Coordinates of C-alpha atoms in Angstrom, one line a residue:
M1 CA 0.0 0.0 0.0
R2 CA 1.1 3.6 -0.7
S3 CA 0.7 4.5 3.0
E4 CA 3.3 1.9 4.0
S5 CA 6.1 4.0 2.4
Y6 CA 5.1 6.8 4.8
F7 CA 4.3 5.0 8.0
Q8 CA 6.5 1.9 7.9
E9 CA 9.8 3.6 7.0
K10 CA 12.6 3.2 9.6
D11 CA 14.4 6.4 8.8
L12 CA 13.9 10.0 9.9
W13 CA 10.9 10.6 7.8
G14 CA 9.2 7.5 8.9
F15 CA 9.7 8.6 12.5
I16 CA 8.3 12.1 11.6
H17 CA 5.3 10.7 9.8
R18 CA 4.3 8.4 12.7
S19 CA 4.9 10.9 15.4
F20 CA 2.9 13.7 13.8
T21 CA 0.0 11.4 12.9
K22 CA -0.1 9.8 16.3
S23 CA -0.4 13.3 17.8
M24 CA -3.9 13.5 16.1
G25 CA -5.1 10.4 18.1
Y26 CA -4.2 7.6 15.6
T27 CA -2.5 4.6 17.0
E28 CA 0.3 2.2 15.8
E29 CA -2.4 -0.3 14.9
D30 CA -4.3 2.4 12.8
L31 CA -1.1 3.2 10.8
R32 CA -0.9 -0.4 9.6
K33 CA -4.4 -0.2 8.0
P34 CA -5.4 1.1 4.6
V35 CA -5.5 4.9 4.7
I36 CA -8.6 6.3 2.9
G37 CA -8.7 9.9 1.9
I38 CA -12.1 11.6 2.0
C39 CA -12.1 14.5 -0.4
N40 CA -14.7 16.7 1.2
T41 CA -15.8 19.7 -0.9
F42 CA -18.0 21.2 1.7
S43 CA -18.4 24.9 1.4
E44 CA -20.9 27.5 2.6
L45 CA -20.3 29.1 -0.8
N46 CA -21.6 26.0 -2.5
K47 CA -25.3 25.4 -1.6
C48 CA -25.2 22.0 -3.3
H49 CA -22.5 20.8 -0.8
S50 CA -23.8 22.3 2.4
H51 CA -24.6 18.9 3.9
F52 CA -21.3 17.2 3.0
N53 CA -19.9 17.2 6.5
E54 CA -22.6 14.8 7.6
L55 CA -22.0 12.6 4.5
A56 CA -18.3 12.5 5.3
D57 CA -19.1 11.3 8.8
Y58 CA -21.1 8.4 7.4
V59 CA -18.3 7.6 4.9
K60 CA -15.9 7.4 7.9
R61 CA -18.1 5.0 9.7
G62 CA -18.0 2.7 6.7
V63 CA -14.3 3.0 6.3
W64 CA -13.7 2.1 10.0
Q65 CA -16.1 -0.8 9.8
A66 CA -14.2 -2.2 6.8
G67 CA -10.9 -2.0 8.6
G68 CA -9.5 1.2 7.0
V69 CA -8.5 4.5 8.5
P70 CA -10.3 7.6 7.1
M71 CA -8.5 10.9 6.8
E72 CA -10.6 13.8 5.5
F73 CA -9.0 16.5 3.3
P74 CA -10.4 19.6 1.5
T75 CA -10.1 20.9 -2.0
I76 CA -11.6 24.0 -3.6
S77 CA -15.4 23.7 -4.0
I78 CA -17.1 25.5 -6.9
G79 CA -20.8 26.3 -6.6
E80 CA -22.6 27.1 -9.8
P81 CA -24.8 30.0 -8.6
Y82 CA -22.0 31.9 -6.9
V83 CA -18.8 31.8 -8.9
K84 CA -18.2 34.6 -11.4
P85 CA -17.6 34.8 -14.3
T86 CA -18.3 31.0 -14.4
T87 CA -17.4 27.8 -12.6
M88 CA -15.9 26.6 -15.9
L89 CA -13.0 28.9 -15.2
L90 CA -12.2 26.8 -12.2
R91 CA -13.0 23.2 -13.2
N92 CA -9.5 22.7 -14.4
L93 CA -8.1 24.3 -11.2
M94 CA -10.2 22.0 -9.1
A95 CA -9.0 19.0 -11.1
M96 CA -5.4 20.1 -10.5
D97 CA -6.0 20.7 -6.8
T98 CA -7.7 17.3 -6.4
E99 CA -4.9 15.5 -8.4
E100 CA -2.1 17.0 -6.4
M101 CA -3.8 16.3 -3.1
M102 CA -4.3 12.7 -4.1
K103 CA -0.8 12.3 -5.4
G104 CA 1.0 14.1 -2.6
H105 CA -0.5 12.4 0.5
P106 CA -0.2 8.9 2.1
I107 CA -3.5 7.6 1.0
D108 CA -4.3 4.2 -0.5
G109 CA -7.7 5.1 -1.9
V110 CA -10.0 8.1 -2.0
V111 CA -13.7 8.8 -1.7
L112 CA -14.6 11.8 -3.9
L113 CA -17.5 13.8 -2.5
G114 CA -19.0 16.0 -5.3
G115 CA -22.3 17.1 -6.6
C116 CA -22.5 20.6 -8.1
D117 CA -22.0 20.8 -11.9
K118 CA -18.2 21.1 -12.3
T119 CA -17.1 19.2 -9.1
V120 CA -17.8 15.7 -10.3
P121 CA -16.1 16.0 -13.7
A122 CA -13.1 17.7 -12.0
Q123 CA -12.8 14.8 -9.6
L124 CA -13.1 12.2 -12.3
M125 CA -10.4 14.0 -14.3
A126 CA -8.1 13.9 -11.3
A127 CA -8.9 10.2 -10.6
A128 CA -8.2 9.3 -14.2
S129 CA -4.8 11.1 -14.0
V130 CA -3.7 9.8 -10.6
N131 CA -5.2 6.3 -10.9
I132 CA -5.3 5.2 -7.3
P133 CA -8.4 3.3 -6.1
A134 CA -11.3 5.8 -6.1
I135 CA -15.0 6.0 -5.7
V136 CA -17.5 8.8 -6.3
L137 CA -20.2 9.8 -3.8
T138 CA -22.5 12.5 -5.0
G139 CA -24.6 14.7 -2.6
G140 CA -28.0 14.0 -4.2
P141 CA -30.7 16.2 -5.7
M142 CA -33.0 18.5 -3.7
L143 CA -36.6 17.6 -3.0
N144 CA -39.1 18.9 -5.5
G145 CA -40.0 22.5 -5.1
R146 CA -43.7 23.0 -4.4
L147 CA -46.0 26.0 -5.1
G148 CA -49.8 25.9 -5.4
G149 CA -49.9 22.2 -5.9
R150 CA -47.3 22.3 -8.6
S151 CA -43.8 20.7 -8.6
L152 CA -41.0 23.2 -9.3
G153 CA -37.5 22.5 -10.5
A154 CA -34.3 24.5 -10.2
C155 CA -33.2 26.0 -12.4
T156 CA -35.7 25.2 -15.2
D157 CA -38.4 27.1 -13.3
C158 CA -36.0 29.8 -12.4
Y159 CA -35.8 30.7 -16.1
G160 CA -39.6 30.4 -16.4
F161 CA -40.5 32.6 -13.5
T162 CA -38.0 35.3 -14.4
L163 CA -39.1 35.2 -18.1
E164 CA -42.7 35.7 -17.1
H165 CA -41.8 38.4 -14.7
K166 CA -39.9 40.2 -17.5
A167 CA -43.0 39.8 -19.7
G168 CA -45.1 41.5 -17.0
N169 CA -47.2 38.4 -16.3
I170 CA -46.2 38.0 -12.7
T171 CA -45.6 40.6 -10.0
D172 CA -42.5 41.2 -7.8
G173 CA -44.4 39.7 -4.9
E174 CA -45.3 36.5 -6.8
L175 CA -41.6 36.2 -7.9
A176 CA -40.5 36.4 -4.3
V177 CA -43.0 33.7 -3.3
A178 CA -41.5 31.5 -6.0
E179 CA -38.0 32.1 -4.8
D180 CA -38.9 30.8 -1.4
A181 CA -40.7 27.7 -2.8
I182 CA -38.3 26.4 -5.4
C183 CA -35.4 25.1 -3.2
R184 CA -36.8 23.1 -0.3
S185 CA -33.8 21.1 1.0
D186 CA -30.1 20.4 0.7
G187 CA -28.9 19.0 -2.6
H188 CA -28.2 20.0 -6.2
C189 CA -30.8 20.8 -8.9
M190 CA -33.6 18.3 -9.0
V191 CA -34.1 18.2 -12.8
M192 CA -31.8 16.5 -15.3
G193 CA -29.4 19.4 -15.3
T194 CA -25.6 19.1 -15.3
A195 CA -25.4 18.0 -11.7
S196 CA -27.9 15.2 -12.1
T197 CA -26.3 14.3 -15.5
M198 CA -22.8 14.0 -14.0
A199 CA -24.1 12.0 -11.0
S200 CA -25.7 9.6 -13.5
I201 CA -22.5 9.5 -15.6
A202 CA -20.4 8.6 -12.5
E203 CA -22.8 5.7 -11.9
A204 CA -23.0 4.6 -15.5
L205 CA -19.2 4.7 -15.8
G206 CA -19.0 2.3 -12.9
M207 CA -17.3 4.9 -10.6
A208 CA -20.2 5.2 -8.1
L209 CA -22.4 2.6 -6.3
P210 CA -25.5 1.7 -8.2
G211 CA -28.7 3.6 -7.4
G212 CA -27.0 6.6 -5.7
A213 CA -27.5 9.3 -8.3
A214 CA -31.2 9.8 -7.8
I215 CA -31.6 9.5 -4.0
P216 CA -32.6 12.9 -2.7
A217 CA -30.1 14.6 -0.5
P218 CA -32.2 14.6 2.7
D219 CA -33.3 11.0 2.3
S220 CA -31.9 8.6 4.9
R221 CA -30.9 6.2 2.1
R222 CA -28.2 8.7 1.2
R223 CA -26.6 8.2 4.6
H224 CA -26.8 4.4 4.1
L225 CA -25.2 4.9 0.7
S226 CA -22.4 7.0 2.2
E227 CA -21.6 4.3 4.7
R228 CA -21.6 1.6 2.0
T229 CA -19.3 3.8 -0.1
G230 CA -16.8 4.0 2.8
K231 CA -16.8 0.2 3.1
Q232 CA -16.4 -0.3 -0.6
I233 CA -13.4 1.9 -1.0
V234 CA -11.5 -0.3 1.4
E235 CA -12.5 -3.3 -0.7
L236 CA -11.2 -1.6 -3.8
V237 CA -7.9 -0.9 -2.1
R238 CA -7.6 -4.5 -1.0
R239 CA -8.4 -5.8 -4.5
D240 CA -6.3 -3.0 -6.2
I241 CA -9.1 -2.0 -8.5
R242 CA -8.3 1.4 -10.0
P243 CA -10.1 4.0 -12.1
R244 CA -8.4 3.0 -15.3
D245 CA -9.6 -0.6 -14.8
I246 CA -13.1 0.8 -14.7
M247 CA -13.2 3.9 -17.0
T248 CA -12.5 2.0 -20.2
A249 CA -13.6 3.1 -23.6
E250 CA -16.6 0.8 -23.4
A251 CA -17.5 2.3 -20.0
V252 CA -17.4 5.8 -21.5
E253 CA -19.8 4.6 -24.2
N254 CA -22.1 3.3 -21.5
A255 CA -22.1 6.7 -19.9
I256 CA -22.8 8.4 -23.2
T257 CA -25.7 6.0 -23.8
V258 CA -27.2 6.7 -20.4
T259 CA -26.8 10.5 -21.0
M260 CA -28.5 10.3 -24.4
A261 CA -31.4 8.2 -23.0
S262 CA -31.8 10.7 -20.1
G263 CA -31.9 13.9 -22.2
G264 CA -28.9 15.0 -20.1
S265 CA -26.9 18.2 -20.1
T266 CA -24.9 19.3 -23.1
N267 CA -22.1 20.1 -20.6
A268 CA -21.6 16.4 -20.2
I269 CA -20.0 16.3 -23.7
I270 CA -17.2 18.7 -22.7
H271 CA -16.6 16.8 -19.4
L272 CA -16.6 13.3 -20.9
I273 CA -14.2 14.4 -23.6
A274 CA -11.9 15.9 -20.9
I275 CA -12.1 12.7 -18.7
S276 CA -11.5 10.4 -21.7
Q277 CA -8.4 12.5 -22.8
R278 CA -7.0 12.2 -19.3
L279 CA -7.2 8.5 -19.8
G280 CA -5.2 8.9 -23.0
R281 CA -8.0 8.4 -25.5
K282 CA -9.6 10.8 -28.0
L283 CA -13.3 11.1 -27.9
P284 CA -14.6 12.8 -31.1
L285 CA -18.0 14.5 -31.3
E286 CA -19.0 11.9 -33.9
T287 CA -19.0 9.2 -31.2
F288 CA -21.7 11.2 -29.3
D289 CA -23.8 11.7 -32.4
A290 CA -23.6 8.0 -33.4
I291 CA -24.6 6.9 -30.0
S292 CA -27.4 9.5 -29.9
R293 CA -28.8 8.2 -33.2
R294 CA -29.0 4.7 -31.9
T295 CA -30.2 5.4 -28.4
P296 CA -33.9 6.2 -27.7
F297 CA -34.8 9.0 -25.3
I298 CA -36.7 7.2 -22.6
L299 CA -36.4 9.2 -19.4
N300 CA -39.4 11.5 -18.8
L301 CA -37.5 14.2 -16.8
R302 CA -37.4 17.9 -17.0
P303 CA -36.3 20.0 -18.8
S304 CA -37.1 17.6 -21.7
G305 CA -39.9 15.8 -20.0
K306 CA -42.5 15.8 -17.1
Y307 CA -41.0 14.6 -13.9
Q308 CA -37.9 15.3 -11.7
M309 CA -35.2 13.4 -9.8
E310 CA -37.5 12.5 -6.8
E311 CA -39.8 10.6 -9.1
Y312 CA -36.8 9.1 -10.9
C313 CA -35.6 7.7 -7.6
E314 CA -39.0 6.2 -6.9
A315 CA -39.1 4.7 -10.4
G316 CA -35.8 2.8 -9.9
G317 CA -33.1 5.4 -10.7
V318 CA -30.2 4.8 -13.0
P319 CA -30.1 1.0 -12.5
A320 CA -33.7 0.8 -13.8
L321 CA -32.8 3.0 -16.8
M322 CA -29.7 0.9 -17.5
K323 CA -31.8 -2.3 -17.3
E324 CA -34.0 -0.9 -20.1
L325 CA -30.9 0.0 -22.1
E326 CA -29.1 -3.3 -21.4
P327 CA -29.0 -4.5 -25.0
L328 CA -27.2 -1.2 -25.9
L329 CA -24.7 -1.4 -23.1
H330 CA -21.3 -3.1 -22.7
G331 CA -22.4 -5.4 -19.9
G332 CA -18.9 -6.8 -19.2
C333 CA -17.5 -3.5 -17.8
L334 CA -16.1 -3.7 -14.3
T335 CA -17.5 -1.3 -11.7
V336 CA -16.6 -0.1 -8.2
T337 CA -18.8 -2.9 -6.8
G338 CA -16.2 -5.4 -8.0
R339 CA -18.9 -6.8 -10.3
T340 CA -19.7 -6.1 -13.9
V341 CA -22.6 -3.9 -15.2
T342 CA -24.6 -7.0 -16.1
E343 CA -24.1 -8.5 -12.7
N344 CA -25.2 -5.2 -11.0
L345 CA -28.4 -5.0 -13.1
V346 CA -29.7 -8.5 -12.2
Q347 CA -32.2 -7.1 -9.7
A348 CA -32.9 -3.8 -11.4
A349 CA -36.5 -3.1 -12.4
T350 CA -38.6 -0.1 -13.6
L351 CA -41.3 0.8 -11.1
D352 CA -43.0 3.6 -13.0
R353 CA -43.4 3.3 -16.7
D354 CA -44.4 6.9 -17.2
V355 CA -41.1 8.1 -15.7
I356 CA -38.8 5.5 -17.4
R357 CA -40.1 4.3 -20.7
S358 CA -39.1 1.1 -22.5
V359 CA -36.8 1.1 -25.5
A360 CA -39.8 -0.2 -27.5
E361 CA -42.0 2.8 -26.5
P362 CA -39.6 5.7 -26.1
L363 CA -40.4 9.4 -25.8
E364 CA -38.4 10.0 -28.9
S365 CA -36.5 7.6 -31.2
Q366 CA -33.1 9.4 -30.8
G367 CA -31.1 10.6 -27.8
G368 CA -30.9 14.0 -26.2
F369 CA -28.1 15.7 -28.2
A370 CA -27.4 16.3 -31.9
V371 CA -24.0 17.3 -33.1
L372 CA -24.3 19.9 -35.9
R373 CA -21.7 20.6 -38.6
G374 CA -21.3 23.1 -41.3
N375 CA -19.3 26.2 -42.2
L376 CA -20.6 28.1 -39.2
A377 CA -19.1 25.5 -36.8
P378 CA -16.6 23.3 -38.7
D379 CA -15.4 21.7 -35.5
G380 CA -19.0 21.1 -34.4
A381 CA -21.8 22.6 -32.3
L382 CA -24.4 21.1 -30.0
I383 CA -28.1 21.2 -29.6
K384 CA -30.3 19.4 -27.1
Q385 CA -32.8 18.2 -29.6
T386 CA -35.2 16.9 -27.0
A387 CA -35.8 20.4 -25.6
V388 CA -36.3 22.2 -28.9
S389 CA -39.8 23.5 -30.0
A390 CA -41.0 21.3 -32.9
H391 CA -41.4 24.2 -35.4
L392 CA -37.8 25.2 -35.0
K393 CA -36.1 21.9 -35.6
Q394 CA -35.8 22.9 -39.3
H395 CA -35.4 26.7 -39.7
T396 CA -33.8 29.4 -41.8
G397 CA -33.7 33.0 -40.5
R398 CA -31.7 36.2 -40.6
A399 CA -29.1 36.8 -38.0
V400 CA -29.4 39.4 -35.3
V401 CA -25.8 39.6 -34.0
F402 CA -24.4 40.5 -30.6
E403 CA -20.6 41.0 -30.5
S404 CA -20.2 40.1 -26.8
P405 CA -22.1 39.3 -23.6
A406 CA -21.9 42.9 -22.7
D407 CA -23.4 43.9 -26.1
L408 CA -26.2 41.4 -25.5
L409 CA -27.1 42.8 -22.2
L410 CA -27.1 46.4 -23.6
R411 CA -29.3 45.8 -26.6
I412 CA -31.5 42.6 -26.3
D413 CA -34.5 44.6 -24.9
D414 CA -34.0 47.7 -27.0
P415 CA -37.4 48.5 -28.5
E416 CA -35.6 49.6 -31.7
L417 CA -33.9 46.2 -32.1
E418 CA -34.7 44.9 -35.6
V419 CA -35.8 41.4 -34.7
D420 CA -38.9 39.1 -35.1
E421 CA -39.7 35.6 -34.2
H422 CA -38.1 34.2 -37.4
S423 CA -34.7 35.8 -36.6
V424 CA -31.7 33.9 -35.4
L425 CA -30.0 35.4 -32.4
V426 CA -26.2 35.1 -32.6
L427 CA -23.9 35.7 -29.6
K428 CA -20.1 36.0 -30.2
N429 CA -17.1 35.9 -28.0
A430 CA -18.7 33.8 -25.2
G431 CA -16.4 30.8 -25.6
P432 CA -13.5 29.4 -23.6
K433 CA -11.2 32.2 -24.4
G434 CA -13.7 34.9 -25.3
A435 CA -16.1 35.4 -22.4
P436 CA -13.9 34.4 -20.5
A437 CA -14.2 30.7 -19.7
M438 CA -17.4 29.8 -21.6
P439 CA -20.2 30.8 -19.2
E440 CA -23.7 29.4 -19.3
I441 CA -25.3 32.3 -21.2
G442 CA -26.2 30.4 -24.4
Q443 CA -29.9 30.6 -23.4
I444 CA -30.0 34.0 -25.0
P445 CA -33.0 35.9 -23.7
I446 CA -36.0 36.4 -25.9
P447 CA -36.2 40.1 -26.6
Q448 CA -38.9 41.8 -24.4
K449 CA -40.8 43.1 -27.4
L450 CA -41.3 39.5 -28.5
L451 CA -42.0 38.2 -25.1
V452 CA -45.0 40.4 -24.7
R453 CA -46.3 39.0 -27.9
G454 CA -46.2 35.5 -26.5
I455 CA -43.0 34.3 -28.2
R456 CA -41.2 31.8 -26.0
D457 CA -38.6 30.1 -28.3
M458 CA -36.3 31.2 -31.1
V459 CA -33.2 29.8 -32.7
R460 CA -30.2 31.0 -30.8
I461 CA -26.5 30.4 -31.6
S462 CA -23.4 31.0 -29.5
D463 CA -20.0 29.6 -28.6
A464 CA -21.1 29.7 -24.9
R465 CA -22.5 26.9 -22.8
I466 CA -26.0 26.4 -21.3
S467 CA -27.2 25.0 -18.0
G468 CA -28.5 21.5 -18.2
T469 CA -31.7 23.0 -16.9
S470 CA -32.1 25.1 -20.0
Y471 CA -34.6 24.5 -22.8
G472 CA -35.3 25.8 -26.3
A473 CA -33.7 26.0 -29.7
L474 CA -30.2 26.7 -28.3
I475 CA -27.2 25.9 -30.4
V476 CA -24.0 26.1 -28.2
H477 CA -20.3 25.1 -28.1
A478 CA -19.8 26.4 -31.7
A479 CA -16.2 25.6 -32.5
P480 CA -13.8 27.1 -33.2
E481 CA -15.1 30.0 -31.0
A482 CA -15.3 33.6 -32.2
A483 CA -12.4 34.8 -30.1
V484 CA -9.9 32.6 -32.0
G485 CA -11.3 33.5 -35.4
G486 CA -14.0 30.8 -35.9
T487 CA -16.6 31.5 -38.6
L488 CA -18.9 32.7 -35.8
A489 CA -16.7 35.8 -35.6
L490 CA -17.6 36.7 -39.2
V491 CA -21.4 36.6 -38.9
Q492 CA -23.1 40.0 -39.6
D493 CA -26.7 41.2 -39.1
G494 CA -29.0 40.0 -41.9
D495 CA -26.9 37.0 -42.8
E496 CA -29.1 33.9 -43.5
I497 CA -28.5 30.9 -41.2
E498 CA -30.0 27.5 -41.8
L499 CA -30.6 24.9 -39.1
D500 CA -31.7 21.3 -39.9
I501 CA -31.4 19.1 -36.9
A502 CA -32.4 15.9 -38.7
A503 CA -29.6 16.5 -41.3
R504 CA -27.2 17.7 -38.5
K505 CA -26.7 20.9 -40.5
L506 CA -25.8 24.4 -39.4
V507 CA -24.9 26.7 -42.4
L508 CA -24.1 30.3 -42.7
K509 CA -25.4 31.1 -46.2
V510 CA -22.7 33.6 -47.1
P511 CA -20.3 33.0 -50.1
D512 CA -16.8 31.9 -49.4
G513 CA -15.3 34.9 -51.0
E514 CA -17.3 37.3 -48.8
L515 CA -16.2 35.3 -45.7
A516 CA -12.6 35.5 -46.8
R517 CA -12.9 39.3 -47.2
R518 CA -14.4 39.6 -43.6
R519 CA -11.7 37.3 -42.2
A520 CA -9.0 39.6 -43.6
L521 CA -10.5 42.5 -41.6
W522 CA -11.1 40.5 -38.4
K523 CA -9.0 41.3 -35.2
A524 CA -8.8 39.1 -32.2
P525 CA -10.3 40.6 -29.0
E526 CA -7.9 41.5 -26.1
P527 CA -7.6 38.9 -23.4
H528 CA -9.6 39.5 -20.3
Y529 CA -6.6 38.8 -18.0
D530 CA -3.1 40.1 -17.9
R531 CA -1.8 38.0 -15.0
G532 CA -2.5 35.0 -12.7
Y533 CA -4.6 32.0 -13.2
G534 CA -7.0 33.8 -15.6
L535 CA -4.1 34.4 -18.0
L536 CA -2.9 30.8 -17.6
F537 CA -6.5 29.7 -18.5
H538 CA -6.6 32.0 -21.6
M539 CA -3.2 30.8 -22.8
R540 CA -3.7 27.0 -22.4
V541 CA -7.4 26.1 -22.5
L542 CA -8.5 23.9 -25.4
Q543 CA -11.6 24.4 -27.5
A544 CA -15.0 22.9 -26.6
N545 CA -14.6 20.0 -29.0
L546 CA -11.4 19.0 -27.1
G547 CA -13.0 19.2 -23.6
C548 CA -11.8 22.7 -22.5
D549 CA -9.0 21.1 -20.5
F550 CA -5.5 22.6 -20.3
D551 CA -3.2 21.3 -23.1
F552 CA -0.4 20.6 -20.6
L553 CA -2.7 18.3 -18.5
L554 CA -3.2 15.8 -21.4
P555 CA -0.9 12.8 -21.4
A556 CA 2.2 13.5 -23.5
E557 CA 1.4 11.0 -26.3
L558 CA -2.2 12.3 -26.7
R559 CA -1.0 15.9 -26.6
R560 CA 1.4 15.3 -29.5
E561 CA -1.4 13.6 -31.4
L562 CA -4.1 16.3 -30.9
L563 CA -2.0 19.5 -31.0
D564 CA 0.4 21.0 -33.5
G565 CA 3.3 23.4 -33.0
P566 CA 5.1 24.3 -29.7
E567 CA 2.0 23.6 -27.6
A568 CA 2.5 19.9 -28.3
L569 CA 6.1 19.9 -26.9

């Protein structure tokens, strides 16, 4: 075990390690047991993790019971509602923090406590890089919000309430009542947003115990899950089962299949690419599109369906969904249970057919995402096709262009804005380098003059991201982004743009010669940072189709394969 090299050494450093550790109350007997790190991302600036200290106590109970020694340690914690300009700026920093804490300490295995959107992918990226025995424990979703007999979901209804308030349909007082009703408990967003999507992915990858993703945060079964997780990490250490034994190419395909069937968050694509690349494997967008085409959408959850995570838990959770998808999965993949996917699913069953449909009777024949190609996004763009209004799935309209997020805020509600419901709203310079750090502002607001006329969806295009709780005809992750000279940077007011989701087509209908003329006049925007971590991010972040990781964090062989020039050295 790794800890033996710290605590069983006979030299000066062995003496120091034992002496300092015993001063905290550990005994000689303790120091001969597996040492289990508990990566606790509790923070009062992260609402989704506010209950993690209790979960950590239950994990410790399980570790002690299994014959290990738990030692809790912190890393940075990034809460989606609080961090500006965006948590995406800090996902890589959290991954680096977690990696170095795992590598630098005398731990034989680690329990990764995550939940909010970027925390689970950051931890999985670190686990892939360090490759010591690891298991993920997510914090669970909130209970459903309730107001007037109606179930509410964060943040899908956050968008809905503020939109109707902007349209003048609800008062300030009614908005305040909704604010108090929507978040009723500890936990992350209770729709199939990014947090729920990543919790489901951790389970589908085999890195979390089956059934855990959907258990509500305040449910006593999450305490039981935490204790079982503590026991299981000791077993993983004893059997030397490591993340790279589990997160194989086939396991990643399983995770993509579950995400497509769930109508999960578009953010999952960026995170799965980053995780896969940490494992030394390319994961092209075509893989996602191919799996989406063959995977039916069967999970009736908001924002693409009717129900929320609480009902998903009651219907059987991720194991029930995977049981329905079993013919489409790689059943031989190893998981943190020490058993295969097929073995884990023997007892799984769907308990509510309106929440989890069968493959034979899906909500839609294809999965949640479509990867769009064309001259406007030669390296790809994404759309959550399950959340698009039917009349906009094939659409041609004239561009109304905003040069930056600041320009958008300044002009979107201008009564003089030349826009109608057929227009295509285009936001530039909101990508990894441009915004900075690709914030979740791709759900471009409907102009107020159209809202009051009852318009609730339009085609919108950006190089930004969207929350997994978003809905509408939102084309995001356009690559290359505008800030590095992607075609998006060249779009002008009045240009015709064609969207055809079925054909996977996104085309700027401007002649090549005119685009070349515009490109010759284009100038890159100034970086937002001139020092510190922000400058490092700007200099080394990869584009969305390459996972927005830092180039220098990729394995050397993959870095040489993916990148050209001095960055590959």
